[in-house]
Every structure is written in structure tokens, then in C-alpha cells.
């Protein structure tokens, strides 16, 4: 009996490692395929149409990869989705946040002129960043929030030119306003603060892998266009 009990943790650990490995492989494989599709002109229209499905796939991967899935995780996802979606609604309809912009068709179905996938995207980014910081040696909560908000703002610097080029959204004025980055930082900090309040147990490498894949994906596209 004692021997059976001793063997349980390694089996559980191996199962978790295998699950994480599958998730990471899916993340990098689909970002690589997407990168090829965006770079090859004859495939670009098809892959633009697949963007919402790609985001849904990444959502499924993160949910599957989350250790200890429960109602608290669902609540965090809903809060992040609603907060991000509401901020985008205010931005599009008033210009008070981010600046004056509007969404095109790449992100798929819209509600009140805001793509539903933008709320999903905010969840993906905040969760990925929160888990990544959770795995670092940064022990101070405020330092983690500040660092994460800066990194996500840097990611937006990479995203903006590609998003405009592939009709995710467009700015109504000349160029990307500095206000956009200020608001990205502020909203990221707020959502990372919310992430911290949930005190999730230390997660695996799936979410950090998504964050890395996002940086590589948009950095390479910036070099190509």
C-alpha cells in the first residue's frame, strides 16, 4: 500500500508534463503555420479568415493547460473578458480610451461594433502574462504588475502595425496615438492586479509559451512587412 502511494505523485507529474508538452507543441505549431500563411500572399486571405478560430484554439489550449480548473478560474476569465470588452467599447464609441479607432472584419463577429474575440484576446494576454510572472523570482506584487504591464505594452507596439496591415482595426487619425500605449499599460496593470487577487497556484509552461509565441509571431511579421 505504501509503495502504491509513493508512486502516485510521479505518475501525476508525468501526466501533467505530457499535457503541458502537447499544449506547447500546439501553440508553437499553429503560430508557425499562421506565420507562413501570413507571409505567403496566396494564403493570406485564408489565414486572415482563420484568425478568430486561432484565438479560440489558443483559449482552449490555455483552459486545458490550466492546473486545477474550477469556478474561480472561470470567474477570472469572465471578469477579464468583460473588462477588456468594456474598455474597447468605451474606446471605439467615445475615444476616451486608446484614441479614435474602429474595428475591421479580421477578428470576426461583433457585438456593439466590438469583436467578441477582443475580450478573448485580453484574457489570453493577461493570463499568459500573469502566469509567466508567477514563475519568475519577482516576489513583490506591485513589481510584477508594473513589469507585466510594460511587457504587454511592448507587445502592443509589435501588434499595432500588423493589426493595421491585416485589417484587425484602423485608426481614424494620422498614426497610432501615444494615448493608445498609455491606456494599454493602464488596462494591463488593472487586469494583472485582478489576476493577482485570485492567487492561482503556480502553473506550468503553457501560458509562458503562448506569450513567447505571440512575441515571436508579431516580431517576425514586423520584419517581413
PDB file of C-alpha atoms in Angstrom, residues 29-206:
ATOM      1  CA  UNK A  29       2.918  24.689 -34.391  1.00  0.00           C
ATOM      2  CA  UNK A  30      -0.150  26.843 -35.065  1.00  0.00           C
ATOM      3  CA  UNK A  31       1.782  30.100 -34.670  1.00  0.00           C
ATOM      4  CA  UNK A  32       4.373  28.791 -37.130  1.00  0.00           C
ATOM      5  CA  UNK A  33       1.684  27.738 -39.602  1.00  0.00           C
ATOM      6  CA  UNK A  34      -0.044  31.093 -39.144  1.00  0.00           C
ATOM      7  CA  UNK A  35       3.210  32.908 -39.756  1.00  0.00           C
ATOM      8  CA  UNK A  36       3.730  31.018 -43.016  1.00  0.00           C
ATOM      9  CA  UNK A  37       0.146  31.746 -44.035  1.00  0.00           C
ATOM     10  CA  UNK A  38       0.504  35.474 -43.402  1.00  0.00           C
ATOM     11  CA  UNK A  39       3.787  35.675 -45.282  1.00  0.00           C
ATOM     12  CA  UNK A  40       2.738  33.784 -48.423  1.00  0.00           C
ATOM     13  CA  UNK A  41       0.458  36.144 -50.417  1.00  0.00           C
ATOM     14  CA  UNK A  42      -1.680  33.389 -51.941  1.00  0.00           C
ATOM     15  CA  UNK A  43      -2.576  32.127 -48.449  1.00  0.00           C
ATOM     16  CA  UNK A  44      -3.057  35.449 -46.665  1.00  0.00           C
ATOM     17  CA  UNK A  45      -6.801  35.862 -47.291  1.00  0.00           C
ATOM     18  CA  UNK A  46      -7.487  32.348 -45.969  1.00  0.00           C
ATOM     19  CA  UNK A  47      -5.381  32.824 -42.861  1.00  0.00           C
ATOM     20  CA  UNK A  48      -6.932  36.205 -42.088  1.00  0.00           C
ATOM     21  CA  UNK A  49     -10.308  34.448 -42.077  1.00  0.00           C
ATOM     22  CA  UNK A  50      -8.907  31.899 -39.622  1.00  0.00           C
ATOM     23  CA  UNK A  51      -7.757  34.483 -37.024  1.00  0.00           C
ATOM     24  CA  UNK A  52     -10.873  34.180 -34.773  1.00  0.00           C
ATOM     25  CA  UNK A  53     -10.599  30.378 -34.847  1.00  0.00           C
ATOM     26  CA  UNK A  54      -6.926  30.607 -33.949  1.00  0.00           C
ATOM     27  CA  UNK A  55      -7.787  32.721 -30.902  1.00  0.00           C
ATOM     28  CA  UNK A  56     -10.462  30.221 -29.872  1.00  0.00           C
ATOM     29  CA  UNK A  57      -7.962  27.387 -30.238  1.00  0.00           C
ATOM     30  CA  UNK A  58      -5.475  29.231 -28.013  1.00  0.00           C
ATOM     31  CA  UNK A  59      -8.261  29.798 -25.496  1.00  0.00           C
ATOM     32  CA  UNK A  60      -8.994  26.076 -25.476  1.00  0.00           C
ATOM     33  CA  UNK A  61      -5.302  25.246 -25.056  1.00  0.00           C
ATOM     34  CA  UNK A  62      -4.904  27.603 -22.076  1.00  0.00           C
ATOM     35  CA  UNK A  63      -8.059  26.299 -20.419  1.00  0.00           C
ATOM     36  CA  UNK A  64      -6.947  22.706 -20.963  1.00  0.00           C
ATOM     37  CA  UNK A  65      -3.458  23.500 -19.697  1.00  0.00           C
ATOM     38  CA  UNK A  66      -4.645  25.258 -16.537  1.00  0.00           C
ATOM     39  CA  UNK A  67      -3.965  23.174 -13.449  1.00  0.00           C
ATOM     40  CA  UNK A  68      -6.926  22.991 -11.037  1.00  0.00           C
ATOM     41  CA  UNK A  69      -9.698  24.255 -13.314  1.00  0.00           C
ATOM     42  CA  UNK A  70     -12.593  25.495 -11.154  1.00  0.00           C
ATOM     43  CA  UNK A  71     -15.227  28.225 -10.780  1.00  0.00           C
ATOM     44  CA  UNK A  72     -12.587  30.754  -9.636  1.00  0.00           C
ATOM     45  CA  UNK A  73     -10.753  30.355 -12.914  1.00  0.00           C
ATOM     46  CA  UNK A  74     -13.997  30.792 -14.854  1.00  0.00           C
ATOM     47  CA  UNK A  75     -14.816  33.904 -12.809  1.00  0.00           C
ATOM     48  CA  UNK A  76     -11.403  35.404 -13.562  1.00  0.00           C
ATOM     49  CA  UNK A  77     -11.836  34.663 -17.277  1.00  0.00           C
ATOM     50  CA  UNK A  78     -15.269  36.332 -17.296  1.00  0.00           C
ATOM     51  CA  UNK A  79     -14.047  39.404 -15.402  1.00  0.00           C
ATOM     52  CA  UNK A  80     -11.107  39.802 -17.766  1.00  0.00           C
ATOM     53  CA  UNK A  81     -13.265  39.309 -20.856  1.00  0.00           C
ATOM     54  CA  UNK A  82     -15.936  41.791 -19.704  1.00  0.00           C
ATOM     55  CA  UNK A  83     -13.425  44.404 -18.515  1.00  0.00           C
ATOM     56  CA  UNK A  84     -11.403  44.225 -21.731  1.00  0.00           C
ATOM     57  CA  UNK A  85     -14.506  44.272 -23.913  1.00  0.00           C
ATOM     58  CA  UNK A  86     -15.963  47.243 -21.983  1.00  0.00           C
ATOM     59  CA  UNK A  87     -12.726  49.210 -22.286  1.00  0.00           C
ATOM     60  CA  UNK A  88     -12.711  48.597 -26.040  1.00  0.00           C
ATOM     61  CA  UNK A  89     -16.355  49.677 -26.262  1.00  0.00           C
ATOM     62  CA  UNK A  90     -15.523  52.944 -24.499  1.00  0.00           C
ATOM     63  CA  UNK A  91     -12.533  53.426 -26.782  1.00  0.00           C
ATOM     64  CA  UNK A  92     -14.387  52.831 -30.036  1.00  0.00           C
ATOM     65  CA  UNK A  93     -17.531  54.776 -29.136  1.00  0.00           C
ATOM     66  CA  UNK A  94     -16.032  57.733 -27.251  1.00  0.00           C
ATOM     67  CA  UNK A  95     -12.298  57.885 -27.973  1.00  0.00           C
ATOM     68  CA  UNK A  96     -11.670  58.396 -24.238  1.00  0.00           C
ATOM     69  CA  UNK A  97      -9.580  55.229 -24.087  1.00  0.00           C
ATOM     70  CA  UNK A  98      -6.841  54.330 -26.592  1.00  0.00           C
ATOM     71  CA  UNK A  99      -7.874  57.033 -29.096  1.00  0.00           C
ATOM     72  CA  UNK A 100     -10.166  57.189 -32.102  1.00  0.00           C
ATOM     73  CA  UNK A 101     -10.270  53.850 -33.875  1.00  0.00           C
ATOM     74  CA  UNK A 102     -12.678  51.246 -35.209  1.00  0.00           C
ATOM     75  CA  UNK A 103     -12.552  47.522 -35.825  1.00  0.00           C
ATOM     76  CA  UNK A 104     -12.496  45.924 -39.251  1.00  0.00           C
ATOM     77  CA  UNK A 105     -13.572  42.358 -40.003  1.00  0.00           C
ATOM     78  CA  UNK A 106     -10.499  40.232 -39.235  1.00  0.00           C
ATOM     79  CA  UNK A 107     -11.404  39.479 -35.614  1.00  0.00           C
ATOM     80  CA  UNK A 108     -14.801  38.122 -36.586  1.00  0.00           C
ATOM     81  CA  UNK A 109     -18.272  38.544 -35.088  1.00  0.00           C
ATOM     82  CA  UNK A 110     -19.012  41.824 -33.338  1.00  0.00           C
ATOM     83  CA  UNK A 111     -21.305  42.967 -30.563  1.00  0.00           C
ATOM     84  CA  UNK A 112     -21.935  46.737 -30.444  1.00  0.00           C
ATOM     85  CA  UNK A 113     -19.175  47.197 -33.061  1.00  0.00           C
ATOM     86  CA  UNK A 114     -16.626  45.373 -30.866  1.00  0.00           C
ATOM     87  CA  UNK A 115     -15.326  41.926 -31.879  1.00  0.00           C
ATOM     88  CA  UNK A 116     -16.094  39.304 -29.249  1.00  0.00           C
ATOM     89  CA  UNK A 117     -12.598  37.930 -29.828  1.00  0.00           C
ATOM     90  CA  UNK A 118     -11.051  41.112 -28.418  1.00  0.00           C
ATOM     91  CA  UNK A 119     -12.339  40.129 -24.985  1.00  0.00           C
ATOM     92  CA  UNK A 120     -10.895  36.656 -25.513  1.00  0.00           C
ATOM     93  CA  UNK A 121      -7.593  38.203 -26.561  1.00  0.00           C
ATOM     94  CA  UNK A 122      -7.403  40.305 -23.396  1.00  0.00           C
ATOM     95  CA  UNK A 123      -7.931  37.164 -21.337  1.00  0.00           C
ATOM     96  CA  UNK A 124      -5.222  35.289 -23.258  1.00  0.00           C
ATOM     97  CA  UNK A 125      -2.676  38.056 -22.833  1.00  0.00           C
ATOM     98  CA  UNK A 126      -3.379  38.803 -19.174  1.00  0.00           C
ATOM     99  CA  UNK A 127      -3.480  35.160 -18.129  1.00  0.00           C
ATOM    100  CA  UNK A 128      -0.305  34.374 -20.083  1.00  0.00           C
ATOM    101  CA  UNK A 129       1.493  37.362 -18.591  1.00  0.00           C
ATOM    102  CA  UNK A 130       0.239  36.696 -15.064  1.00  0.00           C
ATOM    103  CA  UNK A 131       1.341  33.069 -15.122  1.00  0.00           C
ATOM    104  CA  UNK A 132       4.713  33.986 -16.641  1.00  0.00           C
ATOM    105  CA  UNK A 133       5.393  36.489 -13.853  1.00  0.00           C
ATOM    106  CA  UNK A 134       4.177  33.925 -11.332  1.00  0.00           C
ATOM    107  CA  UNK A 135       7.059  31.700 -12.444  1.00  0.00           C
ATOM    108  CA  UNK A 136       9.734  34.401 -12.038  1.00  0.00           C
ATOM    109  CA  UNK A 137      11.676  35.445  -8.940  1.00  0.00           C
ATOM    110  CA  UNK A 138       9.734  38.704  -8.661  1.00  0.00           C
ATOM    111  CA  UNK A 139       8.222  38.437  -5.197  1.00  0.00           C
ATOM    112  CA  UNK A 140       6.701  41.907  -4.954  1.00  0.00           C
ATOM    113  CA  UNK A 141       3.160  42.044  -6.326  1.00  0.00           C
ATOM    114  CA  UNK A 142       3.366  45.660  -7.486  1.00  0.00           C
ATOM    115  CA  UNK A 143       6.653  44.998  -9.257  1.00  0.00           C
ATOM    116  CA  UNK A 144       5.078  42.045 -11.061  1.00  0.00           C
ATOM    117  CA  UNK A 145       2.081  44.155 -12.123  1.00  0.00           C
ATOM    118  CA  UNK A 146       4.260  47.053 -13.319  1.00  0.00           C
ATOM    119  CA  UNK A 147       6.661  44.732 -15.162  1.00  0.00           C
ATOM    120  CA  UNK A 148       3.831  42.812 -16.793  1.00  0.00           C
ATOM    121  CA  UNK A 149       2.080  45.986 -17.945  1.00  0.00           C
ATOM    122  CA  UNK A 150       5.301  47.241 -19.545  1.00  0.00           C
ATOM    123  CA  UNK A 151       5.898  43.931 -21.342  1.00  0.00           C
ATOM    124  CA  UNK A 152       2.332  43.818 -22.670  1.00  0.00           C
ATOM    125  CA  UNK A 153       2.640  47.413 -23.874  1.00  0.00           C
ATOM    126  CA  UNK A 154       5.827  46.405 -25.695  1.00  0.00           C
ATOM    127  CA  UNK A 155       3.861  43.568 -27.289  1.00  0.00           C
ATOM    128  CA  UNK A 156       1.229  46.054 -28.446  1.00  0.00           C
ATOM    129  CA  UNK A 157       3.975  48.077 -30.135  1.00  0.00           C
ATOM    130  CA  UNK A 158       4.649  44.964 -32.225  1.00  0.00           C
ATOM    131  CA  UNK A 159       0.965  44.169 -32.757  1.00  0.00           C
ATOM    132  CA  UNK A 160      -0.204  47.596 -33.965  1.00  0.00           C
ATOM    133  CA  UNK A 161       1.494  47.752 -37.416  1.00  0.00           C
ATOM    134  CA  UNK A 162       0.465  44.172 -38.217  1.00  0.00           C
ATOM    135  CA  UNK A 163      -3.094  44.686 -36.985  1.00  0.00           C
ATOM    136  CA  UNK A 164      -3.462  47.737 -39.204  1.00  0.00           C
ATOM    137  CA  UNK A 165      -1.907  45.998 -42.192  1.00  0.00           C
ATOM    138  CA  UNK A 166      -4.210  42.974 -41.911  1.00  0.00           C
ATOM    139  CA  UNK A 167      -7.418  44.848 -41.092  1.00  0.00           C
ATOM    140  CA  UNK A 168      -7.811  43.959 -37.419  1.00  0.00           C
ATOM    141  CA  UNK A 169      -8.592  47.633 -36.772  1.00  0.00           C
ATOM    142  CA  UNK A 170      -7.687  51.081 -38.097  1.00  0.00           C
ATOM    143  CA  UNK A 171      -7.009  54.461 -36.546  1.00  0.00           C
ATOM    144  CA  UNK A 172      -9.153  57.388 -37.603  1.00  0.00           C
ATOM    145  CA  UNK A 173      -6.381  59.936 -37.217  1.00  0.00           C
ATOM    146  CA  UNK A 174      -2.839  60.099 -38.525  1.00  0.00           C
ATOM    147  CA  UNK A 175      -0.730  57.357 -36.985  1.00  0.00           C
ATOM    148  CA  UNK A 176      -1.060  55.490 -33.691  1.00  0.00           C
ATOM    149  CA  UNK A 177      -1.644  57.910 -30.803  1.00  0.00           C
ATOM    150  CA  UNK A 178       0.634  57.723 -27.769  1.00  0.00           C
ATOM    151  CA  UNK A 179      -2.563  57.623 -25.724  1.00  0.00           C
ATOM    152  CA  UNK A 180      -3.120  54.092 -27.024  1.00  0.00           C
ATOM    153  CA  UNK A 181       0.022  52.821 -25.311  1.00  0.00           C
ATOM    154  CA  UNK A 182      -0.754  54.684 -22.091  1.00  0.00           C
ATOM    155  CA  UNK A 183      -4.191  53.066 -21.961  1.00  0.00           C
ATOM    156  CA  UNK A 184      -2.766  49.643 -22.872  1.00  0.00           C
ATOM    157  CA  UNK A 185      -0.386  49.958 -19.936  1.00  0.00           C
ATOM    158  CA  UNK A 186      -3.134  51.111 -17.557  1.00  0.00           C
ATOM    159  CA  UNK A 187      -5.644  48.439 -18.579  1.00  0.00           C
ATOM    160  CA  UNK A 188      -2.963  45.739 -18.480  1.00  0.00           C
ATOM    161  CA  UNK A 189      -1.953  46.848 -14.983  1.00  0.00           C
ATOM    162  CA  UNK A 190      -5.583  46.788 -13.810  1.00  0.00           C
ATOM    163  CA  UNK A 191      -6.212  43.307 -15.199  1.00  0.00           C
ATOM    164  CA  UNK A 192      -2.916  41.988 -13.826  1.00  0.00           C
ATOM    165  CA  UNK A 193      -3.923  43.389 -10.437  1.00  0.00           C
ATOM    166  CA  UNK A 194      -7.141  41.392 -10.720  1.00  0.00           C
ATOM    167  CA  UNK A 195      -5.111  38.303 -11.679  1.00  0.00           C
ATOM    168  CA  UNK A 196      -3.044  38.713  -8.524  1.00  0.00           C
ATOM    169  CA  UNK A 197      -6.163  38.775  -6.336  1.00  0.00           C
ATOM    170  CA  UNK A 198      -7.118  35.268  -7.434  1.00  0.00           C
ATOM    171  CA  UNK A 199      -3.846  33.796  -6.140  1.00  0.00           C
ATOM    172  CA  UNK A 200      -3.815  30.887  -8.570  1.00  0.00           C
ATOM    173  CA  UNK A 201      -1.468  28.039  -7.746  1.00  0.00           C
ATOM    174  CA  UNK A 202       1.788  28.039  -9.702  1.00  0.00           C
ATOM    175  CA  UNK A 203       1.008  26.980 -13.255  1.00  0.00           C
ATOM    176  CA  UNK A 204       3.039  25.166 -15.876  1.00  0.00           C
ATOM    177  CA  UNK A 205       4.775  26.399 -19.008  1.00  0.00           C
ATOM    178  CA  UNK A 206       1.754  26.557 -21.334  1.00  0.00           C
TER     179      UNK A 206
END
